[in-house]
Tab-separated table of C-alpha atoms in Angstrom:
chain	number	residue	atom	x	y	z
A	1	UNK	CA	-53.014	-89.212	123.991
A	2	UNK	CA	-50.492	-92.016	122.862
A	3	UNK	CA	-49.550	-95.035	124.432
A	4	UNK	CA	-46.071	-95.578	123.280
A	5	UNK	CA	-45.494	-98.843	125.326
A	6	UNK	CA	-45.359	-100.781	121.967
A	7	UNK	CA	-41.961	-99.464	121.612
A	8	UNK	CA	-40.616	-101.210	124.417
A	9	UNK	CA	-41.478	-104.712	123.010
A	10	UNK	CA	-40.618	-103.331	118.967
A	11	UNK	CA	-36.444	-101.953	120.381
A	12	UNK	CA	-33.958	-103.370	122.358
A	13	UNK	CA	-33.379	-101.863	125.965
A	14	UNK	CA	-30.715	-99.043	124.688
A	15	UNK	CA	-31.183	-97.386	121.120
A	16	UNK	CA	-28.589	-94.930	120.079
A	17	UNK	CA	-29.357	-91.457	118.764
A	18	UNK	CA	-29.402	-92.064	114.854
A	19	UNK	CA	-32.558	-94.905	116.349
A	20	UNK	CA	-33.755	-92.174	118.745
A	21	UNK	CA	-34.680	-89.093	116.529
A	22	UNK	CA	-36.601	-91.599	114.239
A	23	UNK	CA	-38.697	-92.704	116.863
A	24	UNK	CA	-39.266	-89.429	118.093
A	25	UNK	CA	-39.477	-88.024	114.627
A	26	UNK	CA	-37.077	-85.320	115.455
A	27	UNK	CA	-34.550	-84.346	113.684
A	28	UNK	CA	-30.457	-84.601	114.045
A	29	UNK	CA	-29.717	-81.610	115.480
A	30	UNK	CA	-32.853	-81.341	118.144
A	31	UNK	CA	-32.009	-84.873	119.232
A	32	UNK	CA	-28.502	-83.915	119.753
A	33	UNK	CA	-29.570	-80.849	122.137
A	34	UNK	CA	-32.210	-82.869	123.974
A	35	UNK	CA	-29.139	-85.332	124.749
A	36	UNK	CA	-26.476	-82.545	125.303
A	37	UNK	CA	-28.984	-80.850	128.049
A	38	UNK	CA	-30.251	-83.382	130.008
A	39	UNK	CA	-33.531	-83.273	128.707
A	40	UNK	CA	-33.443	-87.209	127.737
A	41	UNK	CA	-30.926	-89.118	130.559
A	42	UNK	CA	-28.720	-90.749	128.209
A	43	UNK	CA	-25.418	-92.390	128.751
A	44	UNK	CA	-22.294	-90.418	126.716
A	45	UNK	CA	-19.247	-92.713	126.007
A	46	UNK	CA	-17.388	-89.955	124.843
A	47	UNK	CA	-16.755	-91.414	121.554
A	48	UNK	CA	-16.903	-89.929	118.040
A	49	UNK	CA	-19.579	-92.234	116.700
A	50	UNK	CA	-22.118	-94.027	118.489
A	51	UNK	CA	-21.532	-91.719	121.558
A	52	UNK	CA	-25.313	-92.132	122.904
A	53	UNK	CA	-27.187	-94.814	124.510
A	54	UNK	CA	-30.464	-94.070	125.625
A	55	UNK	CA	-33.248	-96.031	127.611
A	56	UNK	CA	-36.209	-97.242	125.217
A	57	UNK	CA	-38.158	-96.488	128.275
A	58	UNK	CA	-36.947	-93.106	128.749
A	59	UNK	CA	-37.660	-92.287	125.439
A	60	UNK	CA	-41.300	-93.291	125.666
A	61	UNK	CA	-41.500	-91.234	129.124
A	62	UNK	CA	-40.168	-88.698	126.656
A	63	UNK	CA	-42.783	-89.279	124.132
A	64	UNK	CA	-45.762	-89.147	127.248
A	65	UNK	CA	-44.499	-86.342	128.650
A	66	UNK	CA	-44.292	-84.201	125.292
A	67	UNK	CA	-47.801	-85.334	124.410
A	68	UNK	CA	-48.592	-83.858	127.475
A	69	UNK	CA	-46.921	-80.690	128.079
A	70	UNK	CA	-45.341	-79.327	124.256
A	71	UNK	CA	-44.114	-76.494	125.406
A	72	UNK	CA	-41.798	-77.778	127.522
A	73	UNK	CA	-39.909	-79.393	125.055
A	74	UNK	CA	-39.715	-76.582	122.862
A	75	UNK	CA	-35.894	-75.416	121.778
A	76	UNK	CA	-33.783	-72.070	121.898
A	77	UNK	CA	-35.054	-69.655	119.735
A	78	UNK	CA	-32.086	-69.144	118.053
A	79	UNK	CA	-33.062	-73.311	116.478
A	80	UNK	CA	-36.082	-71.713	114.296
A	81	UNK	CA	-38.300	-75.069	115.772
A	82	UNK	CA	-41.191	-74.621	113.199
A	83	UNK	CA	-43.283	-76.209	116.213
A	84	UNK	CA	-43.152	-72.876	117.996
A	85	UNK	CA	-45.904	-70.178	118.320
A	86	UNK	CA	-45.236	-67.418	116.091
A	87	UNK	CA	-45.113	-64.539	118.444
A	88	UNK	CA	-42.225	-66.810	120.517
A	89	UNK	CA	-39.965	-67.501	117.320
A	90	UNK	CA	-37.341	-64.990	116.620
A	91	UNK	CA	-35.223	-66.208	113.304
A	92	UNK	CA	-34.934	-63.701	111.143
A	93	UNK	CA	-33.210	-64.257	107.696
A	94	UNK	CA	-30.067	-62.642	107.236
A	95	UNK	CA	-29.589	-61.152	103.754
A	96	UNK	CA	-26.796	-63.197	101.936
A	97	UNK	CA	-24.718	-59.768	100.457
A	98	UNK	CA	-23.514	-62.328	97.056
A	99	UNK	CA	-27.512	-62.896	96.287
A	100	UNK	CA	-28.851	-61.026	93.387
A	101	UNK	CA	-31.165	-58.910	95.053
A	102	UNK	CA	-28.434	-57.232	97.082
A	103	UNK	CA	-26.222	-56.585	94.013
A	104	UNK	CA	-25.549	-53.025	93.027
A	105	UNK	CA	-26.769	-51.857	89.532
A	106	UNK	CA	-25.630	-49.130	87.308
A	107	UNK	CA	-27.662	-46.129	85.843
A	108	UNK	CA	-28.269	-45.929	81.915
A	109	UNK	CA	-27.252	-42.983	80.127
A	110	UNK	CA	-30.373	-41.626	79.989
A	111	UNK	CA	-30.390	-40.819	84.277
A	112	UNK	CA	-26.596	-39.217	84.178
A	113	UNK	CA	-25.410	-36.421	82.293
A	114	UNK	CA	-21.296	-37.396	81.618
A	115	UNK	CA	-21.546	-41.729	81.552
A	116	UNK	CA	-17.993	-42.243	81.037
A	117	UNK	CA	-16.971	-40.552	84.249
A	118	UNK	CA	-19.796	-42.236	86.409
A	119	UNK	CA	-18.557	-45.613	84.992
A	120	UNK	CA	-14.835	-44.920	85.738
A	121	UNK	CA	-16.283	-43.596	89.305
A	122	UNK	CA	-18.100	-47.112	90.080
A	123	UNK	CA	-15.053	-48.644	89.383
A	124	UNK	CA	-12.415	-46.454	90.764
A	125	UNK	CA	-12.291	-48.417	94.210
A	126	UNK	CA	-11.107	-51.596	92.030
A	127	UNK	CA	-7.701	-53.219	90.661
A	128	UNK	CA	-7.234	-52.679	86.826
A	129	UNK	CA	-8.085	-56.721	87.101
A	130	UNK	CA	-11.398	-57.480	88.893
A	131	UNK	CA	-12.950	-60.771	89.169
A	132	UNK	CA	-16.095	-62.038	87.918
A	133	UNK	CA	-17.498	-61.305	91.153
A	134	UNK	CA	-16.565	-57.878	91.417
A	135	UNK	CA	-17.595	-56.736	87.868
A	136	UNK	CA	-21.153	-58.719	89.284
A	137	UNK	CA	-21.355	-56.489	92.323
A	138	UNK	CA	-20.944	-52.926	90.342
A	139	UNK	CA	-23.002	-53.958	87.125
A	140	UNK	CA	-25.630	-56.642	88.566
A	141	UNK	CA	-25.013	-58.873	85.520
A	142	UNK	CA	-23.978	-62.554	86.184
A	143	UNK	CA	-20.948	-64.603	85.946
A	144	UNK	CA	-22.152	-66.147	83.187
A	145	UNK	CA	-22.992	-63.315	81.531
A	146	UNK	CA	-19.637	-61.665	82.569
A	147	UNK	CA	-17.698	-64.840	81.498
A	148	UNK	CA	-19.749	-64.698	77.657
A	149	UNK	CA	-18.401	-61.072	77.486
A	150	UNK	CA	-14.857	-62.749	77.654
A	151	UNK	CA	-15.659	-65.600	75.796
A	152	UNK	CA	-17.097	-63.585	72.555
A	153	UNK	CA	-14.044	-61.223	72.982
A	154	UNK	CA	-16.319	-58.005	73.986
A	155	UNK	CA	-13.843	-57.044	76.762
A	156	UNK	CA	-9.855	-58.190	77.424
A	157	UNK	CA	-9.302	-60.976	80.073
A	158	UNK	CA	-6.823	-63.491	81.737
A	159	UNK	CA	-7.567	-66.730	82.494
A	160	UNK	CA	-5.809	-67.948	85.639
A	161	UNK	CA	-6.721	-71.354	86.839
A	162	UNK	CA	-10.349	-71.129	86.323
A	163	UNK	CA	-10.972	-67.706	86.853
A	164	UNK	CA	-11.173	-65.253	84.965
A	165	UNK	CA	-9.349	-61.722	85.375
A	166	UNK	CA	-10.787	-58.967	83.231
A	167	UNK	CA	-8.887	-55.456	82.549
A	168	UNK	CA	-10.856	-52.762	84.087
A	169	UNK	CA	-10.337	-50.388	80.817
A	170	UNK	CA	-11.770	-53.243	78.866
A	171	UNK	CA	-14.686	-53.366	80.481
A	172	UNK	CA	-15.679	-49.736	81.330
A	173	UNK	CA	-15.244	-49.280	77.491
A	174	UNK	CA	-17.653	-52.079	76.624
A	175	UNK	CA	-20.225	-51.176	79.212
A	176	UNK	CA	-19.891	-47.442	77.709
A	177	UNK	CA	-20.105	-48.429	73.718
A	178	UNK	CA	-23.164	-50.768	74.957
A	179	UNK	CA	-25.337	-48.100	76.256
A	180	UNK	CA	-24.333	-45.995	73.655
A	181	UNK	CA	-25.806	-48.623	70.581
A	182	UNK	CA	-28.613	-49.459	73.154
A	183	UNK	CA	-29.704	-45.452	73.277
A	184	UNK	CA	-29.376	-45.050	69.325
């Protein structure tokens, strides 16, 4: 066990939170929620910035106490505290959709019988201009690759702003002609 009653002598009477997760070695956010909950008595001006004053002694009763007893000081679920047991934490990862992994990719020409049509079926759904993003989420190539189809003049675009629009036909007739050389 720690004594922590060097701190007293080392910080003035009241610290504020930025000095207060330091000394704890917390982070930000846990610091905030210890303050917001009544976990560390603290005194809230209200304010935007500098809003917390906290007793250097409370925070080395703090620092006892969690010595002491861990698990009482262990946050929500729902704040992933690396600090918990394993069978008690419940953050899961939630897929990100825009990822690579999750990105939809098209047959060759060897695994369907009539290509064209099941390329003009992926892309039915679609405006005759589609996005970088949504040419990424039927083929599964990148933007930059998409974008270097554009810029070599493989398939018909628009640039507006900085994004670029390419014509559906365009594209479903590159893709095609591709798989075709690709096959032969």
């Amino acid at each position: 066990m720690s004594d922590y009653s060097f701190l007293i002598n080392r910080y003035p009477e009241f610290v504020t939170k930025d000095q207060f997760y330091r000394i704890c070695h917390i982070s930000k956010k846990t610091a905030l929620y210890y303050l917001e909950n009544g976990v560390i008595p603290c005194i809230d001006s209200g304010k935007k910035t500098r809003r917390y004053k906290i007793a250097i002694k409370d925070i080395v009763l703090f620092l006892e106490d969690r010595d002491k007893n861990p698990e009482k000081y262990y946050l929500p679920n729902h704040f992933n505290n690396p600090f918990l047991p394993s069978e008690i934490r419940q953050y899961k990862a939630k897929p990100r959709y825009d990822s690579y992994k999750y990105v939809y990719k098209l047959k060759s020409i060897k695994e369907v019988k009539d290509y064209q049509k099941y390329i003009e079926q992926q892309f039915a759904d679609y405006p005759d201009m589609m996005t970088s993003l949504q040419i990424q989420q039927i083929t599964g190539h990148s933007k930059s690759t998409i974008v270097s189809w554009c810029k070599s003049g493989k398939v018909r675009y628009i640039k507006h702003h900085n994004a670029y629009l390419l014509q559906k036909k365009s594209v479903i007739t590159y893709l095609f002609n591709r798989e075709l050389e690709n096959n032969n």
